[in-house]
PDB file of C-alpha atoms in Angstrom:
ATOM      1  CA  MET S1092      47.333  -2.548   9.222  1.00 84.00           C
ATOM      2  CA  THR S1093      43.855  -1.710  10.592  1.00 91.00           C
ATOM      3  CA  ARG S1094      43.975   1.679   8.898  1.00 92.00           C
ATOM      4  CA  ALA S1095      44.748   0.035   5.551  1.00 92.00           C
ATOM      5  CA  ILE S1096      41.798  -2.345   5.960  1.00 94.00           C
ATOM      6  CA  TYR S1097      39.441   0.551   6.707  1.00 95.00           C
ATOM      7  CA  LEU S1098      40.823   2.429   3.712  1.00 94.00           C
ATOM      8  CA  LEU S1099      40.220  -0.547   1.399  1.00 95.00           C
ATOM      9  CA  LEU S1100      36.715  -1.035   2.797  1.00 95.00           C
ATOM     10  CA  GLY S1101      36.009   2.675   2.328  1.00 95.00           C
ATOM     11  CA  LEU S1102      37.181   2.558  -1.275  1.00 95.00           C
ATOM     12  CA  GLY S1103      35.094  -0.564  -1.912  1.00 95.00           C
ATOM     13  CA  PHE S1104      31.980   1.008  -0.396  1.00 94.00           C
ATOM     14  CA  THR S1105      32.599   4.170  -2.427  1.00 94.00           C
ATOM     15  CA  ALA S1106      32.828   2.113  -5.606  1.00 94.00           C
ATOM     16  CA  LEU S1107      29.557   0.345  -4.751  1.00 91.00           C
ATOM     17  CA  GLY S1108      27.953   3.732  -4.063  1.00 88.00           C
ATOM     18  CA  VAL S1109      29.061   5.073  -7.443  1.00 89.00           C
ATOM     19  CA  VAL S1110      27.727   1.962  -9.195  1.00 88.00           C
ATOM     20  CA  GLY S1111      24.493   2.336  -7.201  1.00 82.00           C
ATOM     21  CA  ALA S1112      24.042   5.827  -8.617  1.00 80.00           C
ATOM     22  CA  PHE S1113      23.534   4.209 -12.032  1.00 83.00           C
ATOM     23  CA  LEU S1114      21.803   0.919 -11.124  1.00 75.00           C
ATOM     24  CA  PRO S1115      18.264   1.405  -9.855  1.00 66.00           C
ATOM     25  CA  LEU S1116      18.124  -1.405  -7.279  1.00 67.00           C
ATOM     26  CA  LEU S1117      21.563  -0.856  -5.743  1.00 73.00           C
ATOM     27  CA  PRO S1118      21.571   1.791  -2.990  1.00 77.00           C
ATOM     28  CA  THR S1119      23.995   4.676  -3.164  1.00 83.00           C
ATOM     29  CA  THR S1120      23.715   6.560   0.098  1.00 82.00           C
ATOM     30  CA  VAL S1121      23.978   3.486   2.323  1.00 86.00           C
ATOM     31  CA  PHE S1122      27.323   2.577   0.791  1.00 89.00           C
ATOM     32  CA  LEU S1123      28.564   6.162   1.068  1.00 91.00           C
ATOM     33  CA  ILE S1124      27.552   6.269   4.749  1.00 91.00           C
ATOM     34  CA  LEU S1125      29.584   3.099   5.285  1.00 92.00           C
ATOM     35  CA  ALA S1126      32.460   4.536   3.250  1.00 95.00           C
ATOM     36  CA  ALA S1127      32.488   7.730   5.339  1.00 95.00           C
ATOM     37  CA  ALA S1128      32.585   5.650   8.532  1.00 94.00           C
ATOM     38  CA  CYS S1129      35.550   3.669   7.200  1.00 95.00           C
ATOM     39  CA  PHE S1130      37.321   6.818   6.014  1.00 95.00           C
ATOM     40  CA  ALA S1131      36.808   8.389   9.462  1.00 94.00           C
ATOM     41  CA  LYS S1132      39.211   5.713  10.728  1.00 95.00           C
ATOM     42  CA  SER S1133      41.614   5.776   7.800  1.00 95.00           C
ATOM     43  CA  SER S1134      41.560   8.877   5.595  1.00 93.00           C
ATOM     44  CA  PRO S1135      40.295  12.253   6.820  1.00 93.00           C
ATOM     45  CA  ARG S1136      40.717  13.618   3.284  1.00 95.00           C
ATOM     46  CA  MET S1137      38.383  10.993   1.760  1.00 94.00           C
ATOM     47  CA  GLU S1138      35.915  11.413   4.629  1.00 95.00           C
ATOM     48  CA  ALA S1139      35.846  15.170   3.985  1.00 95.00           C
ATOM     49  CA  TRP S1140      35.336  14.533   0.256  1.00 94.00           C
ATOM     50  CA  ILE S1141      32.191  12.490   0.956  1.00 94.00           C
ATOM     51  CA  LEU S1142      30.873  14.869   3.625  1.00 94.00           C
ATOM     52  CA  ASP S1143      31.447  17.893   1.381  1.00 95.00           C
ATOM     53  CA  HIS S1144      30.047  16.287  -1.788  1.00 93.00           C
ATOM     54  CA  LYS S1145      27.282  18.507  -3.177  1.00 92.00           C
ATOM     55  CA  ASP S1146      24.831  15.663  -3.801  1.00 87.00           C
ATOM     56  CA  PHE S1147      25.605  13.012  -1.202  1.00 87.00           C
ATOM     57  CA  GLY S1148      27.226  15.049   1.568  1.00 90.00           C
ATOM     58  CA  PRO S1149      23.981  16.393   3.063  1.00 90.00           C
ATOM     59  CA  LEU S1150      22.474  12.889   3.185  1.00 87.00           C
ATOM     60  CA  VAL S1151      25.528  11.392   4.869  1.00 91.00           C
ATOM     61  CA  ARG S1152      25.773  14.290   7.347  1.00 92.00           C
ATOM     62  CA  ALA S1153      22.045  14.059   8.206  1.00 90.00           C
ATOM     63  CA  TRP S1154      22.441  10.357   8.923  1.00 90.00           C
ATOM     64  CA  ARG S1155      25.571  10.888  10.974  1.00 91.00           C
ATOM     65  CA  GLU S1156      24.163  13.755  13.032  1.00 90.00           C
ATOM     66  CA  ASN S1157      20.569  12.588  13.615  1.00 89.00           C
ATOM     67  CA  GLY S1158      20.089   9.170  12.028  1.00 88.00           C
ATOM     68  CA  ALA S1159      17.777  11.049   9.666  1.00 90.00           C
ATOM     69  CA  ILE S1160      16.652  10.237   6.128  1.00 87.00           C
ATOM     70  CA  PRO S1161      14.969  12.804   3.848  1.00 86.00           C
ATOM     71  CA  ARG S1162      11.316  12.071   3.068  1.00 89.00           C
ATOM     72  CA  LYS S1163      12.038  11.802  -0.668  1.00 86.00           C
ATOM     73  CA  ALA S1164      14.765   9.224  -0.004  1.00 84.00           C
ATOM     74  CA  LYS S1165      12.364   7.247   2.203  1.00 87.00           C
ATOM     75  CA  VAL S1166       9.778   7.171  -0.586  1.00 89.00           C
ATOM     76  CA  LEU S1167      12.367   6.152  -3.180  1.00 84.00           C
ATOM     77  CA  ALA S1168      13.826   3.460  -0.900  1.00 85.00           C
ATOM     78  CA  CYS S1169      10.428   1.930  -0.156  1.00 89.00           C
ATOM     79  CA  ALA S1170       9.399   2.115  -3.813  1.00 89.00           C
ATOM     80  CA  GLY S1171      12.683   0.462  -4.797  1.00 85.00           C
ATOM     81  CA  MET S1172      12.115  -2.344  -2.313  1.00 87.00           C
ATOM     82  CA  ALA S1173       8.556  -2.868  -3.535  1.00 91.00           C
ATOM     83  CA  GLY S1174       9.697  -2.808  -7.163  1.00 88.00           C
ATOM     84  CA  GLY S1175      12.522  -5.205  -6.385  1.00 86.00           C
ATOM     85  CA  PHE S1176      10.082  -7.604  -4.767  1.00 91.00           C
ATOM     86  CA  VAL S1177       7.753  -7.461  -7.785  1.00 92.00           C
ATOM     87  CA  LEU S1178      10.676  -8.167 -10.139  1.00 90.00           C
ATOM     88  CA  PHE S1179      11.824 -11.028  -7.890  1.00 91.00           C
ATOM     89  CA  PHE S1180       8.326 -12.482  -7.713  1.00 92.00           C
ATOM     90  CA  LEU S1181       7.634 -12.242 -11.448  1.00 93.00           C
ATOM     91  CA  SER S1182      11.028 -13.398 -12.683  1.00 91.00           C
ATOM     92  CA  VAL S1183      11.912 -16.136 -10.188  1.00 90.00           C
ATOM     93  CA  HIS S1184       8.413 -17.475  -9.448  1.00 91.00           C
ATOM     94  CA  PRO S1185       9.497 -18.403  -5.921  1.00 92.00           C
ATOM     95  CA  LYS S1186       7.834 -20.958  -3.722  1.00 94.00           C
ATOM     96  CA  PRO S1187       5.340 -19.341  -1.338  1.00 93.00           C
ATOM     97  CA  TRP S1188       7.601 -19.737   1.707  1.00 96.00           C
ATOM     98  CA  LEU S1189      10.490 -17.985  -0.052  1.00 94.00           C
ATOM     99  CA  ALA S1190       8.263 -15.179  -1.336  1.00 93.00           C
ATOM    100  CA  LEU S1191       6.964 -14.667   2.204  1.00 95.00           C
ATOM    101  CA  LEU S1192      10.485 -14.694   3.647  1.00 95.00           C
ATOM    102  CA  VAL S1193      11.679 -12.074   1.152  1.00 93.00           C
ATOM    103  CA  ALA S1194       8.530  -9.984   1.681  1.00 94.00           C
ATOM    104  CA  VAL S1195       9.010 -10.024   5.466  1.00 95.00           C
ATOM    105  CA  ALA S1196      12.703  -9.086   5.145  1.00 93.00           C
ATOM    106  CA  LEU S1197      11.915  -6.193   2.801  1.00 90.00           C
ATOM    107  CA  ALA S1198       9.024  -5.048   4.992  1.00 93.00           C
ATOM    108  CA  ALA S1199      11.376  -5.000   7.996  1.00 94.00           C
ATOM    109  CA  CYS S1200      13.867  -2.904   6.014  1.00 90.00           C
ATOM    110  CA  ALA S1201      11.103  -0.539   4.874  1.00 91.00           C
ATOM    111  CA  LEU S1202       9.849  -0.215   8.451  1.00 94.00           C
ATOM    112  CA  PHE S1203      13.353   0.719   9.584  1.00 91.00           C
ATOM    113  CA  VAL S1204      13.654   3.348   6.843  1.00 89.00           C
ATOM    114  CA  VAL S1205      10.246   4.843   7.593  1.00 92.00           C
ATOM    115  CA  SER S1206      10.888   4.890  11.347  1.00 93.00           C
ATOM    116  CA  ARG S1207      13.963   7.128  11.025  1.00 91.00           C
ATOM    117  CA  PRO S1208      13.504  10.858  11.579  1.00 91.00           C
ATOM    118  CA  SER S1209      12.964  12.904   8.429  1.00 88.00           C
ATOM    119  CA  ALA S1210      15.887  15.092   7.426  1.00 77.00           C
ATOM    120  CA  PRO S1211      15.435  18.419   5.686  1.00 74.00           C
ATOM    121  CA  GLN S1212      15.652  18.071   1.921  1.00 64.00           C
TER     122      GLN S1212
END
């Protein structure tokens, strides 16, 4: 039963990762890292598919081995968060407390991304 749950989660995270490859504000690699972790407990074949993928495999392996993120991915992630905040601010016109809350949350996420070791590109 647990294996089936991990398999379903892995498939769901993979689907979100594929969608994220086409939608600018939805991350791809994060979902594929989660999918690989789920597949490690449910489907070695699917885990190998992600780890051996020509585009995403190196990113997932770098994270798994060293908790590392390539410099280009760090820049894109931080730019995406900043752009997402600008879109949120301009389209929603939030109250100041909500804008500050979202800004602090995104800044914390950006700080985490930037604090990770840089992986080779």
